[in-house]
PDB file of C-alpha atoms in Angstrom:
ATOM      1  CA  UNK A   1     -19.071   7.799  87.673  1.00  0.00           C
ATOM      2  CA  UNK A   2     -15.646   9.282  87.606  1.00  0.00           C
ATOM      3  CA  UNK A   3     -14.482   5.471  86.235  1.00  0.00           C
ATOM      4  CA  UNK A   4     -17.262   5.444  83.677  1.00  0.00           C
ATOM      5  CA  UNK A   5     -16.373   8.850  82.307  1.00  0.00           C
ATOM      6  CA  UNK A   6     -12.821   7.642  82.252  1.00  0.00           C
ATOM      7  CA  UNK A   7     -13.266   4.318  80.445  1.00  0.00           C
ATOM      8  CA  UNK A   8     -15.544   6.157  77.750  1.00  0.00           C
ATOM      9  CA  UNK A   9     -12.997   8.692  77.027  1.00  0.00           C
ATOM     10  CA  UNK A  10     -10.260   5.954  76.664  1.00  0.00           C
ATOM     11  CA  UNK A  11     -12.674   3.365  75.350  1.00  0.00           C
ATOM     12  CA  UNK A  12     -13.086   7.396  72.266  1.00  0.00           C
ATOM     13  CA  UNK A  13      -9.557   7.805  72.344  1.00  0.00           C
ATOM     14  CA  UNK A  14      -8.606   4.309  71.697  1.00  0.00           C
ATOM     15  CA  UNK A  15     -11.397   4.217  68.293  1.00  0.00           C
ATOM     16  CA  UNK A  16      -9.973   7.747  67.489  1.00  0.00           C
ATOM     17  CA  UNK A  17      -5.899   6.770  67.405  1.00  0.00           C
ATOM     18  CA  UNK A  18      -7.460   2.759  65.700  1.00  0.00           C
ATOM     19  CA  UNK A  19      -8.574   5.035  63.289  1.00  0.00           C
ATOM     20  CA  UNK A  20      -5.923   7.452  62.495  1.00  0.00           C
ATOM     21  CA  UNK A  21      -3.001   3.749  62.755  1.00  0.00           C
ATOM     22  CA  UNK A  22      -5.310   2.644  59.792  1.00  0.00           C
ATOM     23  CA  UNK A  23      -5.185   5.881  57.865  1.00  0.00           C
ATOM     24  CA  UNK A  24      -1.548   5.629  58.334  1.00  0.00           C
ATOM     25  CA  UNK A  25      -0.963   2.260  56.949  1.00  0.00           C
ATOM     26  CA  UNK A  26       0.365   2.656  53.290  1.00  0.00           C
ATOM     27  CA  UNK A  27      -1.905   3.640  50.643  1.00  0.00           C
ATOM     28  CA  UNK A  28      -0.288   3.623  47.585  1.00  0.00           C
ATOM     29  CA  UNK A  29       1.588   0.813  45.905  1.00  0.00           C
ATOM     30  CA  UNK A  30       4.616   0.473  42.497  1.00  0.00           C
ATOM     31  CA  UNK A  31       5.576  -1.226  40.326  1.00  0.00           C
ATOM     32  CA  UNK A  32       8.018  -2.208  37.760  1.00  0.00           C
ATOM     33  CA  UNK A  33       6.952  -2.817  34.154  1.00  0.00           C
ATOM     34  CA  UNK A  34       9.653  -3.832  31.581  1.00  0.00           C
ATOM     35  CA  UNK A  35       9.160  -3.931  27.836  1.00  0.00           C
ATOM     36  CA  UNK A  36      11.890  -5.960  26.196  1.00  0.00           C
ATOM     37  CA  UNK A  37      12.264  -5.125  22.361  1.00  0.00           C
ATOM     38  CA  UNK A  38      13.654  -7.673  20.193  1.00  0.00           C
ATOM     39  CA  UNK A  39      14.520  -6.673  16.540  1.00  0.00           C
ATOM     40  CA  UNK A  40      11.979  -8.497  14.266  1.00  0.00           C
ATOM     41  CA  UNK A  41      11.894  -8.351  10.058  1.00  0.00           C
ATOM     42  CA  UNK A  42       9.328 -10.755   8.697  1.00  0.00           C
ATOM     43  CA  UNK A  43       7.701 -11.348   5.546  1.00  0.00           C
ATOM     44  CA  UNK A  44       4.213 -11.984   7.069  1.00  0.00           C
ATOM     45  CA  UNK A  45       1.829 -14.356   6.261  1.00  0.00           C
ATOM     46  CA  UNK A  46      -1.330 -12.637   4.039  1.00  0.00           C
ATOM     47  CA  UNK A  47       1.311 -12.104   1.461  1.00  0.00           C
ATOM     48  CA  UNK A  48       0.893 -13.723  -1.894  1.00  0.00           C
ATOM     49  CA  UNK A  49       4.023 -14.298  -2.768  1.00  0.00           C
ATOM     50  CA  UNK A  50       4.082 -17.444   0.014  1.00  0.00           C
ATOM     51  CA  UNK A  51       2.143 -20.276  -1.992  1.00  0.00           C
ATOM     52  CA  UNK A  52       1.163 -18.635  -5.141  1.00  0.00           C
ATOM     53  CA  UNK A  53       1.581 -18.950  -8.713  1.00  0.00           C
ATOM     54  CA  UNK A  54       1.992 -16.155 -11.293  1.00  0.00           C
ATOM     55  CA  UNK A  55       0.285 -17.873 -14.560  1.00  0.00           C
ATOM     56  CA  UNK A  56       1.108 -16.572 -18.059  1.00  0.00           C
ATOM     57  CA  UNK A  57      -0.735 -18.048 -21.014  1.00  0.00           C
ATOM     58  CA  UNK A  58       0.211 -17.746 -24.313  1.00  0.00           C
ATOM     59  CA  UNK A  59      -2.370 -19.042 -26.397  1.00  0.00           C
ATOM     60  CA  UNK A  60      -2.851 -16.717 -29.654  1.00  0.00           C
ATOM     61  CA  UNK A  61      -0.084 -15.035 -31.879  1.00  0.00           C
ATOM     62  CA  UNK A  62      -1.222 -11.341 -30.422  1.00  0.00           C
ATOM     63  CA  UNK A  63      -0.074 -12.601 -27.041  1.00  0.00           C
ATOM     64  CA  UNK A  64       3.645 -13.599 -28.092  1.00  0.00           C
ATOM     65  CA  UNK A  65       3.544 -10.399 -30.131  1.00  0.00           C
ATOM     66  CA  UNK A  66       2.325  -8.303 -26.420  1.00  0.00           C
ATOM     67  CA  UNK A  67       3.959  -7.286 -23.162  1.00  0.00           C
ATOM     68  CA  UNK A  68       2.015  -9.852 -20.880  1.00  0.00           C
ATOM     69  CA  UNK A  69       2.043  -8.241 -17.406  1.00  0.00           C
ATOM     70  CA  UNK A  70       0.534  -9.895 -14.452  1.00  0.00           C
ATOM     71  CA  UNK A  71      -0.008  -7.586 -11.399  1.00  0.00           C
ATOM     72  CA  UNK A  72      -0.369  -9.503  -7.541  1.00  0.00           C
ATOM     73  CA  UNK A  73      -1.809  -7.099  -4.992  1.00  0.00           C
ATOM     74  CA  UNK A  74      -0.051  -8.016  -1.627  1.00  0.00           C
ATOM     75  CA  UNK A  75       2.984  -9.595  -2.591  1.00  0.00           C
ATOM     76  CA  UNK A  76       4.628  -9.053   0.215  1.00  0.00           C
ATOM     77  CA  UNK A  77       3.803  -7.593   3.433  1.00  0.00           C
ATOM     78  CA  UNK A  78       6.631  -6.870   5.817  1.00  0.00           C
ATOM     79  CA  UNK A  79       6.615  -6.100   9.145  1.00  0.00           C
ATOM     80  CA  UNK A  80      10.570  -4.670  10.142  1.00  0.00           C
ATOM     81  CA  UNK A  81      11.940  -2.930  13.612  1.00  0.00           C
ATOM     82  CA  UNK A  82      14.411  -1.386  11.272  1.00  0.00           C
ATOM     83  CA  UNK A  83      14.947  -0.029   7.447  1.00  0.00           C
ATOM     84  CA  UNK A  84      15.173  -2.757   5.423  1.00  0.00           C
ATOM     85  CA  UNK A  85      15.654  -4.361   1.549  1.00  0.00           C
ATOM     86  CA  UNK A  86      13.801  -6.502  -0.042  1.00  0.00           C
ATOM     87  CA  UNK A  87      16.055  -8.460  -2.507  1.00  0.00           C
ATOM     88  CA  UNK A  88      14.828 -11.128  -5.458  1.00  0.00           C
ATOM     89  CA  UNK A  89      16.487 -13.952  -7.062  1.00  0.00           C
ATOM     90  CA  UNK A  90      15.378 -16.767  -9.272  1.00  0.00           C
ATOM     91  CA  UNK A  91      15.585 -20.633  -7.513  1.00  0.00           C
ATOM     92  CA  UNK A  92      17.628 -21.305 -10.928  1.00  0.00           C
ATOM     93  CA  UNK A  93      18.564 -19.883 -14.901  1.00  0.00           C
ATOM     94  CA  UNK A  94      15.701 -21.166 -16.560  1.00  0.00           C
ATOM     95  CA  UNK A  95      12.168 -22.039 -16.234  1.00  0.00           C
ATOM     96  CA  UNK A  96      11.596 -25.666 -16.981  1.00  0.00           C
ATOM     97  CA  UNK A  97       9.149 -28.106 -18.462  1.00  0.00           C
ATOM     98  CA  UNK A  98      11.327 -31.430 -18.391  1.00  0.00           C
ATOM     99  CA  UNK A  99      14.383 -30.861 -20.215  1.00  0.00           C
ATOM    100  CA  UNK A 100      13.217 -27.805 -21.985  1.00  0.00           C
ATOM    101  CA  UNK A 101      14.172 -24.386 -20.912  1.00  0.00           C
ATOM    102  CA  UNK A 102      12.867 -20.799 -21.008  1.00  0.00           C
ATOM    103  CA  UNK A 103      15.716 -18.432 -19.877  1.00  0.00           C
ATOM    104  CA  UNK A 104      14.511 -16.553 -16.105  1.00  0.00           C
ATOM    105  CA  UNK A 105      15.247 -13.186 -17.693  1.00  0.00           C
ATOM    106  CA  UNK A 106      12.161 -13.103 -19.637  1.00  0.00           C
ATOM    107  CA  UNK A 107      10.528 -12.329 -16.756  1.00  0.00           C
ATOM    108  CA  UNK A 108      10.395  -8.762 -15.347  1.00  0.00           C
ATOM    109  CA  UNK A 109       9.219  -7.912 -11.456  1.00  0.00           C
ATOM    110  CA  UNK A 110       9.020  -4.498 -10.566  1.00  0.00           C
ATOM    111  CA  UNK A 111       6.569  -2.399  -8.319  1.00  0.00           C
ATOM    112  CA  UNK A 112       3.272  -1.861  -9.257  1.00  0.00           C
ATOM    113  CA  UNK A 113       1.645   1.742 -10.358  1.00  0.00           C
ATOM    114  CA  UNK A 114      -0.040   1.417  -6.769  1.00  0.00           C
ATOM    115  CA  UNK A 115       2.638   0.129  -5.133  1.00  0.00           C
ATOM    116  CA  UNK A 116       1.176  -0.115  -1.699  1.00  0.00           C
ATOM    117  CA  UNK A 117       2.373   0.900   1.709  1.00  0.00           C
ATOM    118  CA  UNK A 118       5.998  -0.351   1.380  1.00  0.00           C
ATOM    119  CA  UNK A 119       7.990   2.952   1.495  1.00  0.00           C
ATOM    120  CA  UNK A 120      12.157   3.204  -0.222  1.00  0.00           C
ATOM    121  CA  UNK A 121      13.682   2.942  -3.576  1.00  0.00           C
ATOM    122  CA  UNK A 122      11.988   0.614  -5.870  1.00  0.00           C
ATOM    123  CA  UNK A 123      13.553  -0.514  -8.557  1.00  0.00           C
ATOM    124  CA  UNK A 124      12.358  -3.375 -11.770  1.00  0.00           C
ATOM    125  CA  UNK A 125      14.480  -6.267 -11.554  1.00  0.00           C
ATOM    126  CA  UNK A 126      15.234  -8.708 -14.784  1.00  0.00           C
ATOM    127  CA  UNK A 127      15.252 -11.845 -13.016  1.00  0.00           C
ATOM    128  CA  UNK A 128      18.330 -14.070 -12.566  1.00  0.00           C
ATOM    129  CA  UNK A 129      19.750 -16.432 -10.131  1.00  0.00           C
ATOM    130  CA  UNK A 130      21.635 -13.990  -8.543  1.00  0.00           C
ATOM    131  CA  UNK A 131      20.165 -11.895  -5.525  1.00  0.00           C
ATOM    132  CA  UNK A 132      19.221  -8.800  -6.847  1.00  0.00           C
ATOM    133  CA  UNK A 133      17.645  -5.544  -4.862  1.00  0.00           C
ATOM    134  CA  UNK A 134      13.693  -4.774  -5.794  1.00  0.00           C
ATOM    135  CA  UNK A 135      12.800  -2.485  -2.558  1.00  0.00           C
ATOM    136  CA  UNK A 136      16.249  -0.548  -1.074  1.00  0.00           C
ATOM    137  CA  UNK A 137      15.843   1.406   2.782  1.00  0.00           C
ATOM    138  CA  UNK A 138      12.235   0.671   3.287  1.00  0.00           C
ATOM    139  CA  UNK A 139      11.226   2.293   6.033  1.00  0.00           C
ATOM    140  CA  UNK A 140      10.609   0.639   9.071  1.00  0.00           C
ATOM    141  CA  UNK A 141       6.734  -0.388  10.125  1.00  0.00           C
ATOM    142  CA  UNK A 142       4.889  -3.140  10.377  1.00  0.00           C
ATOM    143  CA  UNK A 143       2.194  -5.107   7.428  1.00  0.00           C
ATOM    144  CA  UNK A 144       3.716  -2.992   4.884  1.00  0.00           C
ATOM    145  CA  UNK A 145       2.143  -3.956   1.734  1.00  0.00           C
ATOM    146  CA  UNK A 146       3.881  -4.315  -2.044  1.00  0.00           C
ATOM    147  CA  UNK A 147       2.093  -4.936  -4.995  1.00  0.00           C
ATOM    148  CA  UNK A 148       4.371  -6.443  -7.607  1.00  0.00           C
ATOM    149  CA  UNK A 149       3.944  -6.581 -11.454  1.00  0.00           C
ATOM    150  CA  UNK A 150       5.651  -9.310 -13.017  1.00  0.00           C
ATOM    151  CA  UNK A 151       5.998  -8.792 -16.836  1.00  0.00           C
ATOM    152  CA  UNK A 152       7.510 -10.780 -19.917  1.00  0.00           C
ATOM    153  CA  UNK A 153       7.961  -7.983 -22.541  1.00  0.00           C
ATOM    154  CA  UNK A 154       7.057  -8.557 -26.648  1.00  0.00           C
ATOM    155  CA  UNK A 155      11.014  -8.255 -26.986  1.00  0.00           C
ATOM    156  CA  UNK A 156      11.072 -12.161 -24.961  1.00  0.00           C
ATOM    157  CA  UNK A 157       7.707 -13.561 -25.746  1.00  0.00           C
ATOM    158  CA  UNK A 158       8.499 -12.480 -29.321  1.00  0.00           C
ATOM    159  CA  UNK A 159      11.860 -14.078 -29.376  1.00  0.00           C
ATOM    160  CA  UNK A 160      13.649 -17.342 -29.519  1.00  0.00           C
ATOM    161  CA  UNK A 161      14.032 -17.484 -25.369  1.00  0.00           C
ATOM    162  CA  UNK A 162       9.988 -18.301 -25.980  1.00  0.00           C
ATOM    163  CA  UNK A 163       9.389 -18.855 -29.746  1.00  0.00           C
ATOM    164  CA  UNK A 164      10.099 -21.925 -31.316  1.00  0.00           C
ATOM    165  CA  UNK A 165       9.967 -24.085 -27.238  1.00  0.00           C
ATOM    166  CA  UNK A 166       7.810 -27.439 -27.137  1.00  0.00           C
ATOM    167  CA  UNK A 167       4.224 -26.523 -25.673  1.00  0.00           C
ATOM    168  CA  UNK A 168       3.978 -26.728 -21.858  1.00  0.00           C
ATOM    169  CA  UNK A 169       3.975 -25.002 -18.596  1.00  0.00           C
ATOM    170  CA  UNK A 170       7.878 -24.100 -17.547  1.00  0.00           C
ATOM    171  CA  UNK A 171       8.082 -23.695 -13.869  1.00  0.00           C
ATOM    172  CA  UNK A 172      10.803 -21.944 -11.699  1.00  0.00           C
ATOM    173  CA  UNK A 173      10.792 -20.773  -8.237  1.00  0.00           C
ATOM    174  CA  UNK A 174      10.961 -17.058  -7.050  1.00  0.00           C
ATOM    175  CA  UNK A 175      12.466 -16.293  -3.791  1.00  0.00           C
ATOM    176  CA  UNK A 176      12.169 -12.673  -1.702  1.00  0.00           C
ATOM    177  CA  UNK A 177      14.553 -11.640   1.456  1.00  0.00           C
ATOM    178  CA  UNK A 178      13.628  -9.115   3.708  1.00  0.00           C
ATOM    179  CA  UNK A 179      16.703  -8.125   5.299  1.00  0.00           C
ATOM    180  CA  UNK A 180      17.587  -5.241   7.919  1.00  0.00           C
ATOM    181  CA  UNK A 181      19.888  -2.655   7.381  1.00  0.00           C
TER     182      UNK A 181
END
């Protein structure tokens, strides 16, 4: 009886210290999560300025004697890691239907009344060929939005850069740079 009490209370004691080795094993765990940040300025896609047109029509003598202005919501949408500009520059010095030319600095761009999300300096650009700045220190953020109003004023459509040209549509590409500062 003595060896049955015995093996019972080793038979306990061995289930009590199984026990208490498994509460001892480890029960928690870490580890390591990295987030690697790359700087990123992009003029996203969902902005109309990729693949659009901006159509004026003159067709009666009260629109070459009127400021024609065309307004694009979404323009541009930006997303940036940093401040940024936005900068604007004509592919060329004239519009052009064939061998007929319409100088680029007719054409006005400048930020809309609701200009969007797009934070900085805005300023109205007379297009030319040359880079010029539209948006300066944008704030940082991402799918900022810019409406843009592009506008020939009376004082162009009125004068010879427009009057007196052979009828036709006179084409010329616009370009926009997001770059960070």
């Amino acid at each position: 009886m003595k060896k049955q009490i015995v093996i019972t209370a080793l038979t306990f004691g061995a289930i009590i210290f199984g026990t208490n080795n498994v509460q001892a094993q480890n029960t928690t765990a870490t580890t390591t999560v990295n987030i690697t940040l790359n700087d990123v300025i992009s003029i996203d896609a969902g902005s109309t300025a990729i693949g659009n047109t901006v159509d004026f029509n003159y067709a009666t003598a009260a629109d070459y004697n009127s400021d024609q202005t065309i307004t694009k919501a979404n323009s541009l949408k930006v997303t940036s890691t940093k401040n940024f500009n936005v900068k604007v520059k004509a592919g060329g010095a004239n519009f052009m239907n064939g061998t007929n030319l319409i100088p680029v600095n007719v054409l006005t761009i400048k930020a809309a009344t609701a200009a969007g999300t797009m934070g900085g300096t805005k300023s109205a650009v007379v297009l030319s060929a040359t880079d010029q700045t539209l948006v300066s220190n944008a704030p940082l953020g991402s799918a900022l939005t810019l409406n843009l109003d592009y506008t020939i004023p009376a004082a162009k459509s009125s004068s010879s850069d427009i009057l007196g040209k052979p009828a036709g549509t006179y084409t010329q590409t616009v370009t926009y740079t997001a770059t960070a500062l």
